[in-house]
Structures are given as structure tokens and as C-alpha cells.
Short mmCIF file of C-alpha atoms in Angstrom, two decimals:
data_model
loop_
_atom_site.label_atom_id
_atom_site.label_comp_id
_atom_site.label_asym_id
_atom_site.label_seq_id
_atom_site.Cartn_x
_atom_site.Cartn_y
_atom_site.Cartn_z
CA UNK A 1 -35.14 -0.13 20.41
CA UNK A 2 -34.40 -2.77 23.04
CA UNK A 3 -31.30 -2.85 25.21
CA UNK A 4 -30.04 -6.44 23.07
CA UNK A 5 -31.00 -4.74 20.06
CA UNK A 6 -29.32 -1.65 21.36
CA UNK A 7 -26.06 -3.31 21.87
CA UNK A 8 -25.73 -5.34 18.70
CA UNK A 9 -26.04 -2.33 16.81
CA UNK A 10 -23.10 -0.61 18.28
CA UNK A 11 -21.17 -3.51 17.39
CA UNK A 12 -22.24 -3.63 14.03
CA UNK A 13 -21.14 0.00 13.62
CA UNK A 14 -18.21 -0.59 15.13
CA UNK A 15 -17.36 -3.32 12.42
CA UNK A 16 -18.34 -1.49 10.03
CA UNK A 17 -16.10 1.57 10.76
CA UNK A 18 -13.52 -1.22 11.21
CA UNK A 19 -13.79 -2.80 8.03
CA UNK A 20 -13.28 1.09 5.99
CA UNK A 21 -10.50 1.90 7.89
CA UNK A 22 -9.07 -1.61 6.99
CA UNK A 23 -9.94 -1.21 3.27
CA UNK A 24 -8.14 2.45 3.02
CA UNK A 25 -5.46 0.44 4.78
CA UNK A 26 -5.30 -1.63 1.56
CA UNK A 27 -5.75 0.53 -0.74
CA UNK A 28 -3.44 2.83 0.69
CA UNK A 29 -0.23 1.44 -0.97
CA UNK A 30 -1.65 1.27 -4.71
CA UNK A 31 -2.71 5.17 -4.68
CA UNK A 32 0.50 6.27 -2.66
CA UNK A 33 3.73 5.11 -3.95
CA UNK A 34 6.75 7.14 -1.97
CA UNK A 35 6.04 7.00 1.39
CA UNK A 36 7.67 9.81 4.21
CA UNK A 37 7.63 9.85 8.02
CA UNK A 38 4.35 11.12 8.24
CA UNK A 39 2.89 8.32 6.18
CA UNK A 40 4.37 6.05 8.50
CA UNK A 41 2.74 7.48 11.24
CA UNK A 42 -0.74 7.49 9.44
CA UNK A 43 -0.57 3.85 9.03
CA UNK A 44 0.56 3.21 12.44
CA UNK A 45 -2.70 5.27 13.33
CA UNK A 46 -4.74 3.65 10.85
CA UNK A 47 -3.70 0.42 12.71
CA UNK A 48 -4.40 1.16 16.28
CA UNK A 49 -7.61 2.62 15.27
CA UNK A 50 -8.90 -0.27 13.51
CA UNK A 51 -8.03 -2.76 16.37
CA UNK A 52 -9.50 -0.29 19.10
CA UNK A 53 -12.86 -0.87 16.81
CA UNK A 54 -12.67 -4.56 16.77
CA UNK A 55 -12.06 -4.93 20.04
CA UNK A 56 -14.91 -2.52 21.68
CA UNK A 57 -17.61 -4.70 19.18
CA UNK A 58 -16.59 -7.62 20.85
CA UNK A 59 -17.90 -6.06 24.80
CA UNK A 60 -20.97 -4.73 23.52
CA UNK A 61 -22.23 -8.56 22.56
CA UNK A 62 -20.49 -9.88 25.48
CA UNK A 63 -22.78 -7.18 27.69
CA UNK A 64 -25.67 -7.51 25.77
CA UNK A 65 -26.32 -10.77 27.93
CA UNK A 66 -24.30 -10.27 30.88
CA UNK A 67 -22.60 -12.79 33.39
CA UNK A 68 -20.16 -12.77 35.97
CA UNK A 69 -18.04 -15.02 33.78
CA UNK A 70 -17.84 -12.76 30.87
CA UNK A 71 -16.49 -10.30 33.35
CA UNK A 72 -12.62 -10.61 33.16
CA UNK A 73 -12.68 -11.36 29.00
CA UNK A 74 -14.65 -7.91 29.27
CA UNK A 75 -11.97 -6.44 31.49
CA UNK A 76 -9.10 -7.26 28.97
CA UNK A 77 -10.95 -6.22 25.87
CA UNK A 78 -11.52 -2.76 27.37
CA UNK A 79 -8.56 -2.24 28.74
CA UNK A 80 -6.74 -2.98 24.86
CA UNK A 81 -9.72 -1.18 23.57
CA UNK A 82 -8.68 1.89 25.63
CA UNK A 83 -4.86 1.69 25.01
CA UNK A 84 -5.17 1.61 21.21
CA UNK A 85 -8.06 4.22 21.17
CA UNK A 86 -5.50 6.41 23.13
CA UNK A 87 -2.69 5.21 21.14
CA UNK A 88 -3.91 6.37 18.04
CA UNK A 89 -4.20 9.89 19.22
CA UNK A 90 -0.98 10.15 20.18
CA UNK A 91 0.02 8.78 16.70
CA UNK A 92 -2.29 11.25 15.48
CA UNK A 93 -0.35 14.10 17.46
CA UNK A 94 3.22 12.73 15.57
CA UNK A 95 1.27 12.50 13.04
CA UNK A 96 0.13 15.73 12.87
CA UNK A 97 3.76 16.90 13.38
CA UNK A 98 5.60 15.24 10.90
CA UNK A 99 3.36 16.29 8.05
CA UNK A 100 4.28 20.13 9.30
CA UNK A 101 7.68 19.06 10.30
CA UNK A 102 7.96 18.41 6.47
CA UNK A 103 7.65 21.80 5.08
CA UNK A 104 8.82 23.89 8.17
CA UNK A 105 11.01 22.53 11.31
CA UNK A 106 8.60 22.56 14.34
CA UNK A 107 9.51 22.24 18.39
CA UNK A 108 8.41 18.35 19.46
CA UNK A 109 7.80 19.80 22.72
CA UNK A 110 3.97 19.40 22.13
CA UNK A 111 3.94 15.99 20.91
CA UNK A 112 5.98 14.78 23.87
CA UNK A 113 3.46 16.11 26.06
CA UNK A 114 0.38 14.82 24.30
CA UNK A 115 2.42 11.40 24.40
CA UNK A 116 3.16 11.64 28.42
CA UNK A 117 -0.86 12.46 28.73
CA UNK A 118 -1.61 9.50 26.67
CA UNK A 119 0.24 6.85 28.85
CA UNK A 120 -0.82 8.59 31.77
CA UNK A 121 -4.65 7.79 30.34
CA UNK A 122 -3.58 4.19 29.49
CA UNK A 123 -2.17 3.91 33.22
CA UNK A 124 -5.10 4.80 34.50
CA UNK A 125 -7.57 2.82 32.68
CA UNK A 126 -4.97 -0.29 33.65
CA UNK A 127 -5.36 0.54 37.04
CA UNK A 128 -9.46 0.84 36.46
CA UNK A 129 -9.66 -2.34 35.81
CA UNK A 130 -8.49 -3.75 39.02
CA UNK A 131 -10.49 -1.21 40.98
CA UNK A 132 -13.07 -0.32 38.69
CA UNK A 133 -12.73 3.44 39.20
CA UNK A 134 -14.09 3.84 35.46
CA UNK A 135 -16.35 1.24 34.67
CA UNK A 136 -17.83 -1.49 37.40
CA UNK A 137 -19.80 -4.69 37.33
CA UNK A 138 -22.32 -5.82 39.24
CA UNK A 139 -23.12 -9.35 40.59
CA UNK A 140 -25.06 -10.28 37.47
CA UNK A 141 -22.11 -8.83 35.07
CA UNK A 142 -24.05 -5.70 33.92
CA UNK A 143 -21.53 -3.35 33.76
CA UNK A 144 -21.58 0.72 35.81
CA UNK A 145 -20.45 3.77 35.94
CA UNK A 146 -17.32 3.63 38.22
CA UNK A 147 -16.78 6.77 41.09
CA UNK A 148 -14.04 8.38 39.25
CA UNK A 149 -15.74 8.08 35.14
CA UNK A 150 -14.86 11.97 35.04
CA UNK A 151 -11.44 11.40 34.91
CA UNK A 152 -11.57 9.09 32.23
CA UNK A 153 -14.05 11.41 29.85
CA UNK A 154 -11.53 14.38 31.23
CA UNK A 155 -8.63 12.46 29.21
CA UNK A 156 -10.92 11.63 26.14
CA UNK A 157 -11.55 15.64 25.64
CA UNK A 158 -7.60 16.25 27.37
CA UNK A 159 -6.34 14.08 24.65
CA UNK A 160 -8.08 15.46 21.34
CA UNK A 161 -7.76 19.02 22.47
CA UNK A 162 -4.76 19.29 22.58
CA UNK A 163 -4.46 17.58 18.67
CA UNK A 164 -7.06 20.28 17.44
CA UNK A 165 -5.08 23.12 19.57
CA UNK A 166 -1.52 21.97 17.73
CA UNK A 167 -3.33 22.38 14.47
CA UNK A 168 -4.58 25.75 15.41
CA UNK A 169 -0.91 26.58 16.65
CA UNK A 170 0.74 25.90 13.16
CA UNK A 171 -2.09 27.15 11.16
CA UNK A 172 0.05 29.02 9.18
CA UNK A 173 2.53 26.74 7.75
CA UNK A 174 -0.94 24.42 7.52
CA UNK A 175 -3.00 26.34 5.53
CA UNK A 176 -6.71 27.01 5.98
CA UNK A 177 -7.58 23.35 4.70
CA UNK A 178 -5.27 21.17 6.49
CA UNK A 179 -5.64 23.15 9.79
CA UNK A 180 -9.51 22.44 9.61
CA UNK A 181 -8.68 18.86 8.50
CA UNK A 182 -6.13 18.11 11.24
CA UNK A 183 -8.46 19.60 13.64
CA UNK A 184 -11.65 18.20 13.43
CA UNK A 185 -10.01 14.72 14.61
CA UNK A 186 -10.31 16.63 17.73
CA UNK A 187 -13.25 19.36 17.72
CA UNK A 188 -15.43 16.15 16.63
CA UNK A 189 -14.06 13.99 19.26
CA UNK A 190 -14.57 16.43 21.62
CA UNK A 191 -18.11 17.52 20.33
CA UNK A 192 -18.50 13.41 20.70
CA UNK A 193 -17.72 13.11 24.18
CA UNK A 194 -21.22 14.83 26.16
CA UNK A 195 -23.46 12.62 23.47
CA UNK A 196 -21.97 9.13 25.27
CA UNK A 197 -23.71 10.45 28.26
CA UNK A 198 -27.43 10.41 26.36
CA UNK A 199 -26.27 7.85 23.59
CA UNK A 200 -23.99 4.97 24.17
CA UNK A 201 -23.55 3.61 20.37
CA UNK A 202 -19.68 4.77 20.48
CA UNK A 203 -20.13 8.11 19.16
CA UNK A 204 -16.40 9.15 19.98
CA UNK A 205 -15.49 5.72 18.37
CA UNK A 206 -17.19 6.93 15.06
CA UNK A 207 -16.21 10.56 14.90
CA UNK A 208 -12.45 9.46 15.63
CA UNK A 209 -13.60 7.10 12.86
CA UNK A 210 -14.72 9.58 10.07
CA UNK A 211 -11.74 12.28 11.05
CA UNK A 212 -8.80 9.60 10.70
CA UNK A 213 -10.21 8.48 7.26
CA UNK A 214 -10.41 13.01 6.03
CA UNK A 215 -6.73 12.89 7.43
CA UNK A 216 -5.92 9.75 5.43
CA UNK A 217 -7.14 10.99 2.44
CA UNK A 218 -5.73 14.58 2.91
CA UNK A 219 -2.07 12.99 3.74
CA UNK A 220 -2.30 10.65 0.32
CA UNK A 221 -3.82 13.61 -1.45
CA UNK A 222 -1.13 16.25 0.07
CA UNK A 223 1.64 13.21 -1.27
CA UNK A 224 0.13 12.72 -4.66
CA UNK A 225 0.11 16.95 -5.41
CA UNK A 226 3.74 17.19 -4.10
CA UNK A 227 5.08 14.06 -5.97
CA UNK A 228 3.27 15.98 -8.85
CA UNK A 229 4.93 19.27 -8.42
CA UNK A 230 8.65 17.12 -7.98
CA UNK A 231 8.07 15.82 -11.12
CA UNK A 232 6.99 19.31 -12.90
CA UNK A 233 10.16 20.26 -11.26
CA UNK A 234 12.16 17.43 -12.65
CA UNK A 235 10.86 18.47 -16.08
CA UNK A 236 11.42 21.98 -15.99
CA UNK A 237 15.31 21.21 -14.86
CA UNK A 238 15.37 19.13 -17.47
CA UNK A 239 14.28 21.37 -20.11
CA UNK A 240 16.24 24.45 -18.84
CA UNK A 241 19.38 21.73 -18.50
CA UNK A 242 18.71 20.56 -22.48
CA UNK A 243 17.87 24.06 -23.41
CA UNK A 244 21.38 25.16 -21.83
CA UNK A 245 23.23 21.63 -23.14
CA UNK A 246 21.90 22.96 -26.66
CA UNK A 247 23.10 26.41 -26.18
CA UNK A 248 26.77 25.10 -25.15
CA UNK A 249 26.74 22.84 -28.15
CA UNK A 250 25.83 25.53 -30.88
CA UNK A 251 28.70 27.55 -29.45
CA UNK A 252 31.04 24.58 -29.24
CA UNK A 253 30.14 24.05 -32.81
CA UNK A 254 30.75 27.59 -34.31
CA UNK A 255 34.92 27.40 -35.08
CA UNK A 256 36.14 30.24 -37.23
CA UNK A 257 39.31 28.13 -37.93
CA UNK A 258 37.89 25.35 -39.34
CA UNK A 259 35.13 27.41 -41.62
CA UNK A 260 38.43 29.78 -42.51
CA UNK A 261 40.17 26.41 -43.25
CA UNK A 262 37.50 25.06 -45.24
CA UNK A 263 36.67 27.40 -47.18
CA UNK A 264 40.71 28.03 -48.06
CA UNK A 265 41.00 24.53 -48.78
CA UNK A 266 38.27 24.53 -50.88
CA UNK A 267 39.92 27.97 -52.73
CA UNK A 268 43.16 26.61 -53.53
CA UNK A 269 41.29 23.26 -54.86
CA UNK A 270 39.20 25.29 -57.26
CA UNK A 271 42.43 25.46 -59.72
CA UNK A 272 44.13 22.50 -59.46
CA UNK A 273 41.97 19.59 -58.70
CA UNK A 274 38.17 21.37 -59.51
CA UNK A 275 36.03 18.17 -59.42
CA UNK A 276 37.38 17.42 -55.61
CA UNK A 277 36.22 21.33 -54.94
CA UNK A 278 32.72 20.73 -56.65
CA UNK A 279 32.64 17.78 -53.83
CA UNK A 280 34.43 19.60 -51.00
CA UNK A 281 31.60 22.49 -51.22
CA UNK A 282 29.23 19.62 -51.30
CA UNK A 283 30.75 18.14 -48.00
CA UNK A 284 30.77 22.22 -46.52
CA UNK A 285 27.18 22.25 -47.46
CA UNK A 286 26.21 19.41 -46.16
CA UNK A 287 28.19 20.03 -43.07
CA UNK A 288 26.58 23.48 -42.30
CA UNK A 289 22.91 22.36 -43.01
CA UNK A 290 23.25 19.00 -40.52
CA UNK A 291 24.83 21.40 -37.79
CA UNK A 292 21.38 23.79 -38.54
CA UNK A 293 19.74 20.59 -38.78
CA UNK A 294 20.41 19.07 -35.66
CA UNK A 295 20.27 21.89 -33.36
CA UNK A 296 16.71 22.28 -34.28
CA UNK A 297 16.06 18.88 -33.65
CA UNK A 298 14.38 18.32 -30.10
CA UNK A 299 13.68 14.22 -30.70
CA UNK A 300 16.28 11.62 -31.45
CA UNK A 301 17.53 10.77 -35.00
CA UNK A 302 18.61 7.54 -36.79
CA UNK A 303 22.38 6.55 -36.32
CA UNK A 304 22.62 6.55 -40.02
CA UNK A 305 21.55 10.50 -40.17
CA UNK A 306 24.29 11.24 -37.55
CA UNK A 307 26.88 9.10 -38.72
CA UNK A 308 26.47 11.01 -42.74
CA UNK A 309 26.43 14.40 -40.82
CA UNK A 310 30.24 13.06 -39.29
CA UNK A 311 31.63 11.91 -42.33
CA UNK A 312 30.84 15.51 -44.36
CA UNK A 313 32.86 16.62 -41.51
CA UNK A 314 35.92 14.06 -41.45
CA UNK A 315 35.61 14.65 -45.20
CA UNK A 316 36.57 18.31 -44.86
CA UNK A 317 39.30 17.51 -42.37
CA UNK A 318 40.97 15.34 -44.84
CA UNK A 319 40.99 18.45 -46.77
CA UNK A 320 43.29 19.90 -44.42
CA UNK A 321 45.21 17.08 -42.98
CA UNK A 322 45.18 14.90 -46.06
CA UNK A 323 47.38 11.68 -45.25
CA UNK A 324 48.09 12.45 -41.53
CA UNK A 325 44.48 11.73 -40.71
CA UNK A 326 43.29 8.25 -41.63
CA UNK A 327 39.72 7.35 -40.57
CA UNK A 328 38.24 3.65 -39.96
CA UNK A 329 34.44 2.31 -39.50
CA UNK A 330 33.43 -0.56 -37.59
CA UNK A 331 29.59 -0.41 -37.64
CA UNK A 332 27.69 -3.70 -36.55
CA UNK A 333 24.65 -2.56 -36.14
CA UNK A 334 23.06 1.19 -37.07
CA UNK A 335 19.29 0.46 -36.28
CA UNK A 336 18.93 2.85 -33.07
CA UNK A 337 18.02 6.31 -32.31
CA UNK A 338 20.58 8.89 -30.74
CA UNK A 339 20.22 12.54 -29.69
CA UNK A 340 21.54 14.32 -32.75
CA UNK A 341 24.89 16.27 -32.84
CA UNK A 342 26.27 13.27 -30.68
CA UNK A 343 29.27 11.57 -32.33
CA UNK A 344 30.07 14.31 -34.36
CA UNK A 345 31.93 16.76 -31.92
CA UNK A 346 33.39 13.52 -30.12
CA UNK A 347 34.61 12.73 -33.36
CA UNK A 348 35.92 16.55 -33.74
CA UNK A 349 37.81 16.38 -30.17
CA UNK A 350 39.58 13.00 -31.66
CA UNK A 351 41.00 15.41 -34.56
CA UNK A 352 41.79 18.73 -33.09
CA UNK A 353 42.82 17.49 -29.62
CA UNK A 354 44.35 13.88 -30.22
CA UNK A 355 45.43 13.27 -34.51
CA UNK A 356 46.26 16.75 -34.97
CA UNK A 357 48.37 17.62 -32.08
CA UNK A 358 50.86 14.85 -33.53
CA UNK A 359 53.47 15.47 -36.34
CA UNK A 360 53.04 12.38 -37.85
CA UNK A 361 48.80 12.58 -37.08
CA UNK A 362 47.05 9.13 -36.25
CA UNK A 363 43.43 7.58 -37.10
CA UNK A 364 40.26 7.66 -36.03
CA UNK A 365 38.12 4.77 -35.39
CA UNK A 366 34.58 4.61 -35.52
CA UNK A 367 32.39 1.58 -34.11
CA UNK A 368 29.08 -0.09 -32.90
CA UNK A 369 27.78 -2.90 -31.46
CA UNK A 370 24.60 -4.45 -29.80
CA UNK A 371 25.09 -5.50 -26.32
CA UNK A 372 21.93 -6.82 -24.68
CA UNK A 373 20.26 -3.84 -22.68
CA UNK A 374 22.12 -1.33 -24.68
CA UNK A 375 23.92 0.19 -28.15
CA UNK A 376 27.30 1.00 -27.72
CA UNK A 377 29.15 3.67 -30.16
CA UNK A 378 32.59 4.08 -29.77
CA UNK A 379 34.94 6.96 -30.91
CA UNK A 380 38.73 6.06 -30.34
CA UNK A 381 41.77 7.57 -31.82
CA UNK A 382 45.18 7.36 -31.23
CA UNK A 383 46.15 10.42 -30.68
CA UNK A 384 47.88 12.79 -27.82
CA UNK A 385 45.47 11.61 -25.29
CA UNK A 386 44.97 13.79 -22.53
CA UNK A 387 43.73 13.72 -18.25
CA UNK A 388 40.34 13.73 -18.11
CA UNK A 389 40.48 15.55 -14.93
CA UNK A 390 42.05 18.27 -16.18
CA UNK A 391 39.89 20.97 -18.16
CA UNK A 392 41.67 22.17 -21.33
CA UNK A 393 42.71 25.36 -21.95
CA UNK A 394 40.55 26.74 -24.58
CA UNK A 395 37.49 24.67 -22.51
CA UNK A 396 35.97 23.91 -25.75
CA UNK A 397 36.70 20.34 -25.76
CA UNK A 398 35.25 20.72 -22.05
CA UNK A 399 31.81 22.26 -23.33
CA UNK A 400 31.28 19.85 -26.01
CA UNK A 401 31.56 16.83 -23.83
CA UNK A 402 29.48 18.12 -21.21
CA UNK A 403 26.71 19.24 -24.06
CA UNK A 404 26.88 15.90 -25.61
CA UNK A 405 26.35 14.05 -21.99
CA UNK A 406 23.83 16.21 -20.79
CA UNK A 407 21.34 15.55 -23.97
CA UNK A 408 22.21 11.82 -24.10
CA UNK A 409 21.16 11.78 -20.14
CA UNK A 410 18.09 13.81 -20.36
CA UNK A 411 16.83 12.73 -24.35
CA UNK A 412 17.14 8.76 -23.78
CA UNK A 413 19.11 8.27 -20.43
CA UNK A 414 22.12 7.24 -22.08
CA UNK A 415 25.81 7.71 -20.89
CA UNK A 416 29.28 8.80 -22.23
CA UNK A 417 32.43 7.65 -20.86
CA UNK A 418 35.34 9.37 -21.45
CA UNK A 419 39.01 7.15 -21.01
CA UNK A 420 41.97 8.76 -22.02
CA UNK A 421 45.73 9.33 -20.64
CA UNK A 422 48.34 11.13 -21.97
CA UNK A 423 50.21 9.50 -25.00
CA UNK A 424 47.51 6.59 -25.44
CA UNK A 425 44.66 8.08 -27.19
CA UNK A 426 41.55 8.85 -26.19
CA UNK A 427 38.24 6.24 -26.36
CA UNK A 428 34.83 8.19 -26.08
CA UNK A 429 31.77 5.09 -25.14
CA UNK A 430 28.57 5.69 -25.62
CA UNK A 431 25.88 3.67 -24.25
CA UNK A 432 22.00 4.19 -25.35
CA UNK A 433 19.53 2.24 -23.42
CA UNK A 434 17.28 -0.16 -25.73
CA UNK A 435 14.09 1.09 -26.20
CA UNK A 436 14.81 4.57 -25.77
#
């Protein structure tokens, strides 16, 4: 191979490695959605790597027909070439540290001092290319190997070293794979460094090349698996939170007053009015299976299935408060899905806690409407009303609530808003999201 041939090779590799490193800068973004402090640092490293590639390819077709005139461009290119080569292994080094830093606190001791070596590097090299200590040029513009070189390959090994050595250090909180990953950026680097002395085609240029694209792709990777677990995490909560919502709500639901009053209603109607007993034990019936019903149910039903499953149960509560308890239905829309059991026990707090604390008893109203990025139910009564801030007693009316807001907020990410105060009735609004 000639010596032009020679050079314009190493700057076609050097483009090359340029233009992959700029790709998985691209691409980065649409495979790797939440980003952390060590992804930050990866980029910033992706960046300084790429421009200490495109500006070495420029020198080696500058030298490959040398002049005195080309001289000082030559100067300036190596000099950024050589502070963004070093650069990026000090960004490896944070790097590096911030991806352990974010399972396990680590000292920054190390990183400092891989940081102080690197600008003592770039110092030097500024200073080389006044005196030429690493690289000369002759009187045609052919370039040397300056007096003090040594020093300069002593910070390209210095310099990766240490990287691979802070691997090593934190192997354990690494693991096997990402201390071998982490660490080749500077075994390979290092390996690199005697080859420039028998082959001149950049080979630490293209190892630093190949190891920052494995540590790319193990940081996105090591992002995607724990954005995976989070959400496995998420789900499990979630499940374990519906399961326990579900739980609460069965127990909320199981009253040995009301049955007991039920069922004695339903007695005493047997002799005097039977007909409106054959329909009470119809309600009761209908009551118990919807409760079974619904507590089986892991989906969403139809409004209409929930809103039957209330009125068997205001029906039986008229039973018992007859004229005190009046109930009124303002439906405007009942197309929508809702996690079952959901109006009924708001409906249920509205009777025990607000109409039948009251001599003279109050009604209950009822409503929907369509808003335009939600459905909104509405239980109101106007009743004792209460402070929501205050837990009652007995806690039932407590447990139900929370039940009924934990399965709207996990089972279609709706809300329930509770706004009552003492003496002015209580208003319980649920909103479900459209499309839910």
C-alpha cells in the first residue's frame, strides 16, 4: 500500500466510525425514552467522540501531501482532535460512575482524578503544539515524532486505565457483564496503544470506537430492562392494590343490619301487603346476586348494569324508611363503562350517613352527563353532611370510599371527589375518562 493510499484509508475509517457513532446518536432517542444522568453523560460521550473522528480524518488528507502551509490548519485540528479524544474519556469515567452511582452511592473521588489527568493531557498537547514536544514538522510539512511522544502515549494508556481499573473496583455492584463491558473501553484502548507504533491507521481511534458503541448499547439495554421491571412493578402494585380495594369493598358490603332489616321488612310484609313481599324478595335477590356479581367481576360493566344493581338496593331501603327517603334520577347519558360496585355503596353512604341520620330523612339524587374528555356520575343527597377530613367512627363509610377510588383509579383511571360539610349534604363526583 502506498503512503497516499495509506493515509486516505485512515480517513476513510475514521468517517466511517464517525458516521455509526452519529447514527446510534439518532437512533438513540426512538429506542430509549426516559433518560437518567448517566444517559446524559453517554451522549455527551457519544458527541466528543464523534467530533474527535471527524476531525483526525481531516489531518491524515491534509498530510498525505504535505506543505508548510497546511501546517498551522494541521496544528488546530490536532490539537481539537486531542481535547475531544481525551474529553470523551473523562465523560466515559462520569459515565461509568453514574450508571453505578444509580444502583449503589459510590465516592467521586476517582472520577475527579481521571478528570484532573485529562486536562492535564489536554494542557499538554496545547502546549505541544507551540513547541512540538509531541508531534513536529519538517520544512516540507511532513509531520515527526516530537522528543517528548512518550508522554503523550503515557496519558493515552494513563487515561483508559484508570476507566478499566474503576470498573474492576465496583465489579460487584456491576456485575460480571457490565464490568467486562465498561472495561474493555479501556483494556482495548490500552491493547491499541503499542500497535500505533507498527500501524498508524488510528487503531486507538477505532477500538475507543467499537467500546463506546458496546457501552451505548449496554446503557440503552440496562434502561430498557429496568423501565421493564418498573412497569412489572407498577402492575403488580396495582393488582395487589385492586386485589386489596376488592377485599375492603366485600367487607364494606357485608351489613348484618341491613340483611336483618330486610329480611324483617320483608316478614312483616308477607301478611299484610303479600304482592309488595313477592317483589321485596325479588329486590333482596337481586340485591345479593349483583353484590356476588360484581365482586367477581375484574373488567368494567355497563352503567345500566350498575345503576339496576342500585335501585334493588334503594328499593329495599324504601322498605325501611318508606316516605322519609325519596330518591330522584337525572341520567343524560348511560352509554359508558364503570368498575362495578361503584355508585352503589356511594349511594349507600347517602342513606345511612346523610337521609337517615335526619328525623324528617331527605332525598337522594342520582345523575349523569357527558362532558367532553369525560362521564360524570353524580350522587348528592341532602342529608347530615359530614368533614371529609374527619374519618367516621364505625370507618365503614371510610373503607367504602377508599375501595370505590382505588378501582376507579387503577380499572379506567377515573376519579371520585368527595364535597360535603356538615348540615349541607354530601355530593360524591365521579369522573371516567372517555375511552376507558
Amino acid at each position: 500500500m502506498s503512503l497516499f493510499t495509506y493515509y486516505y484509508v485512515s480517513a476513510a475509517l475514521e468517517l466511517f466510525a464517525a458516521f455509526i457513532t452519529v447514527v446510534m446518536l439518532l437512533i438513540r432517542p426512538l429506542i430509549q425514552k426516559q433518560h437518567s444522568t448517566a444517559d446524559a453523560f453517554l451522549v455527551a460521550l457519544l458527541c466528543a467522540h464523534a467530533l474527535s473522528l471527524l476531525l483526525d480524518a481531516p489531518i491524515w488528507i491534509l498530510l498525505a501531501e504535505p506543505s508548510p502551509e497546511r501546517v498551522p490548519l494541521i496544528k488546530v485540528l490536532t490539537f481539537l482532535t486531542d481535547l475531544f479524544l481525551i474529553s470523551a474519556q473523562a465523560l466515559y469515567a462520569w459515565c461509568l460512575t453514574a450508571y453505578i452511582s444509580e444502583r449503589q452511592y459510590i465516592s467521586r473521588r476517582p472520577v475527579w482524578y481521571i478528570t484532573g489527568l485529562s486536562a492535564a493531557a489536554v494542557l499538554t498537547c496545547l502546549l505541544s503544539a507551540f513547541n512540538e514536544m509531541y508531534i513536529g514538522y519538517d520544512a516540507s510539512g511532513a509531520d515527526f515524532t516530537g522528543s517528548l511522544y512518550w508522554l503523550y502515549l503515557l496519558f493515552t494508556v494513563q487515561l483508559p486505565a484508570s476507566t478499566a481499573l474503576l470498573a474492576f473496583q465496583h465489579r460487584r455492584i456491576l456485575g460480571r457483564r457490565d464490568t467486562w463491558v465498561f472495561a474493555s473501553y479501556g483494556l482495548i484502548v490500552v491493547v491499541s496503544v503499542p500497535l500505533q507504533l507498527f500501524w498508524a491507521i488510528t487503531p486507538v481511534y477505532l477500538a475507543a470506537d467499537v467500546t463506546v458503541l458496546l457501552l451505548a448499547c449496554t446503557v440503552i439495554y440496562t434502561a430498557q430492562v429496568r423501565r421493564t421491571a418498573q412497569a412489572e412493578k407498577k402492575l403488580v402494585e396495582q393488582e395487589l392494590s385492586l386485589s386489596e380495594s376488592r377485599n375492603a369493598l366485600m367487607l364494606s358490603q357485608i351489613q348484618p343490619h341491613f340483611l336483618y332489616n330486610a329480611l324483617t321488612a320483608i316478614y312483616c310484609l308477607c301478611d299484610t301487603r303479600p304482592e309488595t313481599a313477592k317483589t321485596a324478595v325479588s329486590d333482596f335477590s337481586r340485591y345479593l346476586r349483583g353484590n356476588l356479581d360484581s365482586l367477581k367481576k375484574e373488567g368494567l360493566i355497563s352503567f345500566s348494569d350498575e345503576l339496576r344493581h342500585t335501585q334493588a338496593y334503594l328499593s329495599l331501603e324504601k322498605l325501611r324508611y318508606e316516605e322519609a327517603l325519596e330518591v330522584a334520577y337525572d341520567i343524560k347519558v348511560s352509554d359508558f363503562l364503570l368498575p362495578p360496585l361503584t355508585i352503589e355503596p356511594l349511594v349507600e353512604n347517602a342513606v345511612n350517613h346523610g337521609i337517615g341520620v335526619l328525623p324528617s330523612g331527605g332525598c337522594v339524587i342520582i345523575s349523569t352527563q357527558e362532558l367532553p374528555e369525560y362521564y360524570e356520575v353524580r350522587v348528592a343527597d341532602n342529608g347530615a353532611g359530614f368533614d371529609p377530613d374527619v374519618i367516621p367512627a364505625d370507618g365503614h363509610a371510610h373503607v367504602g370510599i377508599s375501595a370505590v377510588r382505588s378501582r376507579l383509579r387503577i380499572l379506567c383511571g377515573g376519579t371520585l371527589d368527595i364535597r360535603s360539610a356538615p348540615g349541607q349534604g354530601t355530593a360524591a363526583i365521579i369522573h371516567i375518562p372517555k375511552g376507558a
